[in-house]
């Protein structure tokens, strides 16, 4: 920024003229996008504004300048880069952090203001990245790289649930696996229940039609261990990947029956597996997605209509995988029946439930 601009801003700060400062910033930011160095100038202005407004707890002014910046990125079709991601994600994380502080102070109105702003700014940023994206997944959910930056920013301010939601849409399975091990898992469960954490996250990724990412996340989490695992749930997840690749609905039904006792350990699994049956196997089940993705991304993805058929597993399919010929339309199956069917076709050897010598549940 030039000397005249800095001098004017210093005067506003000295006299605590927040509204005047906001209008000055807004005008400068709008005009900056007409310059050759638009991106650099705009970022400097917004950072300077946020430092001032957050220091003075002028939340509405901070919200206005970030919202305007996000809108300008979209209107001017600005190319994506880490600098924009870092500024937007850092601002949104601060909204979440200040909202938590206001909550502890008993200031419900300020808390609501900041949380509403966080959701709006994330939505604006995602819409901007959708414009710039070329692949189908990012056109649906926004830039994976942006979600990665946003997730890491939420980790820094200890908003672990928000971080997890964005890691699910990120491009960094290794950092996500480390997060589940080191931060999120310790927050929710004792170490012995760590397999619930990873299977839940993997099933959520599958519900988002992110098969390759789900496989990568699982592989990173279980390293250096390999199949068969000591934990039954991990064996279930490993086998589920094989079954999804071949789109064998009969094996899917048999697999959920075989592992029903382990799957009952988390009520949310019912909803995720119902959704997976619909997306990957064409199973039409009237069962609601209890505990599932219905509210997971509330305020993040809006009212976007979900696709009814998954495709990510097809491009990831290995040459040896062949989709079995289906003679009839697959029907709904009981997710967790109270008793096994009278006649159960044998499960192929490669997906048999792995027996363990002692109960590790």
Coordinates of C-alpha atoms in Angstrom, one line a residue:
X1 CA 0.0 0.0 0.0
X2 CA 1.2 3.5 -0.7
X3 CA 2.1 6.1 2.0
X4 CA -1.1 8.1 1.5
X5 CA -3.3 5.0 2.0
X6 CA -1.5 4.0 5.1
X7 CA -1.6 7.5 6.6
X8 CA -5.4 7.6 6.0
X9 CA -5.9 4.2 7.7
X10 CA -3.7 5.2 10.6
X11 CA -5.9 8.2 11.2
X12 CA -9.1 6.1 11.2
X13 CA -7.5 3.7 13.7
X14 CA -6.4 6.4 16.0
X15 CA -9.8 8.0 16.0
X16 CA -11.6 4.7 16.2
X17 CA -13.7 5.5 13.1
X18 CA -14.6 2.0 12.3
X19 CA -17.4 2.7 9.8
X20 CA -15.3 5.2 7.9
X21 CA -12.4 2.8 7.9
X22 CA -14.7 0.0 6.6
X23 CA -16.0 2.1 3.7
X24 CA -12.4 3.2 2.8
X25 CA -11.3 -0.5 2.8
X26 CA -14.2 -1.6 0.7
X27 CA -13.6 1.1 -1.9
X28 CA -9.9 0.3 -2.1
X29 CA -10.5 -3.5 -2.4
X30 CA -13.1 -3.0 -5.2
X31 CA -10.8 -0.8 -7.2
X32 CA -7.8 -3.0 -6.6
X33 CA -9.2 -5.7 -8.8
X34 CA -8.8 -3.4 -11.8
X35 CA -5.0 -3.3 -11.3
X36 CA -2.5 -5.6 -12.8
X37 CA -1.3 -6.5 -9.3
X38 CA -5.0 -7.0 -8.2
X39 CA -4.4 -10.1 -6.2
X40 CA -1.5 -8.9 -4.2
X41 CA -3.0 -5.4 -3.4
X42 CA -6.4 -6.9 -2.4
X43 CA -4.8 -9.4 -0.1
X44 CA -2.7 -6.7 1.7
X45 CA -5.8 -4.5 2.1
X46 CA -7.9 -7.3 3.6
X47 CA -5.2 -8.5 5.9
X48 CA -4.7 -5.0 7.2
X49 CA -8.4 -4.5 7.7
X50 CA -8.9 -7.8 9.5
X51 CA -5.9 -7.1 11.9
X52 CA -7.5 -3.8 12.8
X53 CA -11.1 -5.0 13.2
X54 CA -10.3 -8.2 15.1
X55 CA -8.1 -6.3 17.5
X56 CA -11.0 -3.9 18.2
X57 CA -13.6 -6.8 18.3
X58 CA -15.5 -5.1 15.4
X59 CA -16.9 -8.4 14.1
X60 CA -19.4 -6.9 11.7
X61 CA -16.7 -4.8 10.0
X62 CA -14.5 -7.9 9.7
X63 CA -17.3 -10.0 8.3
X64 CA -18.2 -7.3 5.7
X65 CA -14.7 -7.0 4.4
X66 CA -14.2 -10.8 4.1
X67 CA -17.6 -11.2 2.4
X68 CA -16.8 -8.4 0.0
X69 CA -13.4 -10.0 -0.8
X70 CA -15.0 -13.4 -1.5
X71 CA -17.6 -11.9 -3.7
X72 CA -15.0 -10.0 -5.7
X73 CA -13.0 -13.1 -6.3
X74 CA -16.1 -14.7 -7.9
X75 CA -17.3 -11.7 -9.8
X76 CA -13.8 -11.1 -11.3
X77 CA -13.2 -14.8 -12.0
X78 CA -9.9 -14.7 -10.2
X79 CA -7.7 -17.7 -10.6
X80 CA -7.3 -19.9 -7.6
X81 CA -4.0 -19.9 -5.6
X82 CA -2.8 -20.7 -2.1
X83 CA -2.6 -17.0 -1.2
X84 CA -6.4 -16.6 -1.6
X85 CA -7.1 -19.9 0.1
X86 CA -4.9 -19.0 3.1
X87 CA -6.6 -15.6 3.6
X88 CA -10.1 -16.9 3.3
X89 CA -9.5 -20.0 5.4
X90 CA -7.7 -18.0 8.0
X91 CA -10.5 -15.5 8.3
X92 CA -13.2 -18.2 8.5
X93 CA -11.2 -20.0 11.3
X94 CA -11.0 -16.7 13.2
X95 CA -14.7 -16.4 13.0
X96 CA -15.1 -19.8 14.5
X97 CA -12.5 -19.0 17.2
X98 CA -14.1 -15.7 18.2
X99 CA -17.5 -17.4 18.2
X100 CA -16.2 -19.9 20.8
X101 CA -14.8 -17.1 22.9
X102 CA -18.1 -15.2 22.8
X103 CA -20.0 -18.4 23.7
X104 CA -17.8 -18.8 26.8
X105 CA -18.4 -15.2 27.7
X106 CA -22.2 -15.8 27.4
X107 CA -22.6 -13.4 24.4
X108 CA -25.1 -15.5 22.4
X109 CA -25.8 -12.7 19.8
X110 CA -22.2 -12.2 18.9
X111 CA -21.6 -16.0 18.7
X112 CA -24.5 -16.4 16.3
X113 CA -23.3 -13.5 14.2
X114 CA -19.9 -15.0 13.8
X115 CA -21.1 -18.6 13.1
X116 CA -23.5 -17.3 10.5
X117 CA -20.7 -15.3 8.9
X118 CA -18.5 -18.4 8.9
X119 CA -21.0 -20.5 7.0
X120 CA -21.7 -17.7 4.5
X121 CA -18.0 -17.0 3.8
X122 CA -17.3 -20.7 3.3
X123 CA -20.2 -21.0 0.9
X124 CA -19.0 -18.0 -1.1
X125 CA -15.5 -19.4 -1.2
X126 CA -16.7 -22.8 -2.4
X127 CA -18.8 -21.3 -5.1
X128 CA -15.8 -19.3 -6.3
X129 CA -13.6 -22.5 -6.5
X130 CA -16.4 -24.4 -8.3
X131 CA -16.2 -21.8 -11.1
X132 CA -12.5 -22.5 -11.4
X133 CA -12.6 -26.3 -11.2
X134 CA -12.4 -28.7 -14.1
X135 CA -13.2 -32.2 -12.6
X136 CA -16.6 -33.3 -11.6
X137 CA -15.9 -33.9 -7.9
X138 CA -14.6 -30.3 -7.4
X139 CA -17.5 -28.9 -9.5
X140 CA -19.7 -30.5 -6.9
X141 CA -17.9 -29.8 -3.7
X142 CA -15.4 -27.1 -4.5
X143 CA -11.6 -27.2 -4.6
X144 CA -10.1 -30.1 -2.6
X145 CA -7.0 -28.0 -2.1
X146 CA -9.1 -25.2 -0.5
X147 CA -10.8 -27.7 1.8
X148 CA -7.3 -28.9 2.9
X149 CA -6.2 -25.4 3.8
X150 CA -9.5 -24.8 5.6
X151 CA -9.3 -28.0 7.6
X152 CA -5.8 -27.3 8.7
X153 CA -6.8 -23.8 9.9
X154 CA -9.7 -25.3 11.9
X155 CA -7.2 -27.7 13.6
X156 CA -5.1 -24.7 14.7
X157 CA -8.0 -23.2 16.6
X158 CA -9.1 -26.6 17.9
X159 CA -12.4 -26.9 16.0
X160 CA -12.0 -30.5 15.3
X161 CA -15.4 -31.4 14.0
X162 CA -15.3 -28.6 11.4
X163 CA -11.8 -29.7 10.5
X164 CA -12.9 -33.3 10.0
X165 CA -15.8 -32.2 7.7
X166 CA -13.4 -30.3 5.4
X167 CA -10.7 -33.0 5.5
X168 CA -13.4 -35.3 4.1
X169 CA -13.4 -33.1 1.0
X170 CA -9.7 -32.4 0.9
X171 CA -6.9 -33.8 -1.2
X172 CA -4.6 -34.8 1.7
X173 CA -5.4 -38.3 3.0
X174 CA -2.1 -38.5 4.8
X175 CA -2.7 -35.5 7.0
X176 CA -6.3 -36.5 7.5
X177 CA -5.2 -39.9 8.8
X178 CA -2.7 -38.3 11.1
X179 CA -5.4 -35.9 12.4
X180 CA -7.7 -38.9 13.1
X181 CA -5.0 -40.6 15.0
X182 CA -3.5 -37.7 17.0
X183 CA -6.3 -35.2 17.5
X184 CA -9.8 -36.3 16.6
X185 CA -9.6 -39.8 17.9
X186 CA -8.2 -38.8 21.3
X187 CA -11.0 -36.3 21.6
X188 CA -13.8 -38.8 21.0
X189 CA -12.7 -42.3 22.0
X190 CA -10.1 -44.2 24.0
X191 CA -7.3 -45.6 21.9
X192 CA -9.0 -49.1 21.8
X193 CA -11.9 -47.7 19.8
X194 CA -9.8 -46.1 17.1
X195 CA -11.1 -48.4 14.4
X196 CA -14.6 -46.8 14.8
X197 CA -13.1 -43.4 14.0
X198 CA -11.5 -44.5 10.8
X199 CA -14.3 -46.7 9.5
X200 CA -16.8 -43.9 10.2
X201 CA -14.6 -41.4 8.2
X202 CA -14.1 -43.9 5.3
X203 CA -17.8 -44.6 5.1
X204 CA -18.5 -40.9 5.0
X205 CA -16.0 -40.4 2.2
X206 CA -17.7 -43.2 0.3
X207 CA -21.1 -41.5 0.8
X208 CA -19.6 -38.5 -0.9
X209 CA -18.6 -40.7 -3.9
X210 CA -14.9 -40.3 -3.1
X211 CA -13.8 -44.0 -3.5
X212 CA -10.1 -43.4 -4.3
X213 CA -9.8 -40.9 -1.4
X214 CA -11.5 -43.3 1.0
X215 CA -9.1 -46.2 0.0
X216 CA -6.1 -43.8 0.4
X217 CA -7.3 -42.6 3.8
X218 CA -7.8 -46.1 5.1
X219 CA -4.4 -47.2 3.8
X220 CA -2.7 -44.3 5.5
X221 CA -4.5 -44.8 8.8
X222 CA -3.7 -48.5 9.2
X223 CA 0.0 -48.3 8.2
X224 CA 2.2 -50.3 8.7
X225 CA -0.5 -53.0 9.4
X226 CA -2.0 -55.0 6.5
X227 CA -5.0 -57.3 6.0
X228 CA -6.0 -59.4 7.8
X229 CA -6.2 -57.1 10.8
X230 CA -6.7 -57.8 14.5
X231 CA -9.7 -55.5 14.6
X232 CA -12.9 -57.0 12.9
X233 CA -14.1 -53.6 11.7
X234 CA -10.9 -53.0 9.8
X235 CA -11.3 -56.3 8.1
X236 CA -14.9 -55.3 7.2
X237 CA -13.7 -52.1 5.6
X238 CA -11.0 -53.8 3.6
X239 CA -13.4 -56.3 2.2
X240 CA -16.0 -53.6 1.5
X241 CA -13.6 -51.9 -0.9
X242 CA -13.4 -55.2 -2.9
X243 CA -17.1 -55.6 -3.0
X244 CA -17.7 -52.0 -4.1
X245 CA -15.2 -52.4 -7.0
X246 CA -17.1 -55.4 -8.3
X247 CA -20.6 -53.9 -7.5
X248 CA -21.7 -57.3 -6.2
X249 CA -24.9 -56.6 -4.3
X250 CA -25.3 -60.1 -3.0
X251 CA -21.8 -60.0 -1.5
X252 CA -22.6 -56.6 0.0
X253 CA -25.7 -58.0 1.7
X254 CA -23.7 -61.1 3.0
X255 CA -20.9 -58.9 4.2
X256 CA -23.1 -56.7 6.3
X257 CA -24.8 -59.7 7.8
X258 CA -21.5 -61.4 8.6
X259 CA -20.2 -58.3 10.4
X260 CA -23.5 -57.2 12.0
X261 CA -22.2 -57.4 15.6
X262 CA -19.3 -55.1 14.9
X263 CA -21.3 -52.7 12.8
X264 CA -23.9 -52.3 15.6
X265 CA -21.1 -50.7 17.7
X266 CA -21.9 -47.3 16.0
X267 CA -25.5 -46.3 15.2
X268 CA -24.3 -44.0 12.5
X269 CA -23.0 -47.0 10.4
X270 CA -26.6 -47.9 9.6
X271 CA -27.2 -44.7 7.7
X272 CA -23.9 -44.7 5.9
X273 CA -24.2 -48.3 4.7
X274 CA -27.8 -47.6 3.6
X275 CA -26.5 -44.7 1.5
X276 CA -23.6 -46.8 0.1
X277 CA -26.1 -49.5 -0.9
X278 CA -28.0 -47.0 -2.9
X279 CA -25.1 -45.2 -4.5
X280 CA -22.9 -48.2 -5.4
X281 CA -25.3 -51.1 -5.7
X282 CA -28.6 -49.6 -6.8
X283 CA -30.3 -50.8 -3.6
X284 CA -33.5 -48.8 -3.1
X285 CA -34.1 -48.8 0.6
X286 CA -36.7 -46.7 2.4
X287 CA -34.6 -46.7 5.5
X288 CA -33.6 -43.1 6.5
X289 CA -30.0 -42.1 6.8
X290 CA -30.0 -42.1 10.6
X291 CA -27.0 -40.3 12.0
X292 CA -25.7 -40.0 8.5
X293 CA -24.8 -37.2 6.1
X294 CA -28.1 -35.4 6.5
X295 CA -26.7 -32.7 8.7
X296 CA -23.0 -33.4 8.4
X297 CA -22.4 -30.5 5.9
X298 CA -25.2 -28.2 7.0
X299 CA -24.2 -24.7 6.2
X300 CA -21.3 -26.0 4.1
X301 CA -22.9 -27.4 0.9
X302 CA -26.3 -25.8 1.2
X303 CA -29.4 -27.6 -0.3
X304 CA -27.4 -29.3 -3.1
X305 CA -29.2 -32.3 -4.6
X306 CA -27.2 -35.5 -4.1
X307 CA -26.4 -37.8 -7.0
X308 CA -28.1 -41.2 -6.8
X309 CA -25.3 -43.2 -8.5
X310 CA -21.6 -43.3 -7.6
X311 CA -18.9 -43.2 -10.3
X312 CA -15.6 -42.7 -8.4
X313 CA -15.1 -46.5 -7.9
X314 CA -15.3 -47.1 -11.7
X315 CA -12.2 -45.1 -12.6
X316 CA -10.4 -46.6 -9.7
X317 CA -11.3 -50.2 -10.6
X318 CA -8.3 -52.5 -11.2
X319 CA -8.2 -54.3 -14.6
X320 CA -8.9 -57.6 -12.8
X321 CA -12.2 -56.4 -11.4
X322 CA -15.2 -57.3 -13.5
X323 CA -18.7 -56.2 -12.7
X324 CA -20.9 -59.3 -12.5
X325 CA -23.8 -59.6 -14.9
X326 CA -27.0 -58.8 -13.1
X327 CA -30.0 -60.8 -14.2
X328 CA -32.5 -58.9 -12.1
X329 CA -32.8 -55.5 -10.5
X330 CA -31.3 -55.6 -7.0
X331 CA -33.8 -55.4 -4.2
X332 CA -33.7 -53.9 -0.8
X333 CA -32.0 -56.0 1.9
X334 CA -32.1 -56.1 5.7
X335 CA -29.1 -54.2 6.9
X336 CA -28.9 -55.8 10.3
X337 CA -31.4 -58.7 10.5
X338 CA -32.1 -60.2 13.9
X339 CA -31.4 -63.7 12.6
X340 CA -29.5 -65.0 9.6
X341 CA -31.6 -66.2 6.6
X342 CA -32.4 -69.9 6.4
X343 CA -30.3 -70.4 3.3
X344 CA -27.2 -68.2 2.8
X345 CA -25.1 -68.6 -0.3
X346 CA -21.5 -69.1 0.7
X347 CA -19.4 -66.0 0.9
X348 CA -16.4 -66.3 -1.6
X349 CA -13.2 -67.1 0.2
X350 CA -11.6 -63.7 -0.5
X351 CA -14.3 -61.9 1.4
X352 CA -14.9 -64.3 4.3
X353 CA -15.0 -62.8 7.7
X354 CA -11.6 -63.1 9.3
X355 CA -11.8 -65.1 12.5
X356 CA -9.7 -64.0 15.5
X357 CA -8.7 -66.2 18.4
X358 CA -10.1 -63.8 21.0
X359 CA -12.8 -61.2 21.1
X360 CA -11.1 -57.9 20.3
X361 CA -14.3 -55.8 20.4

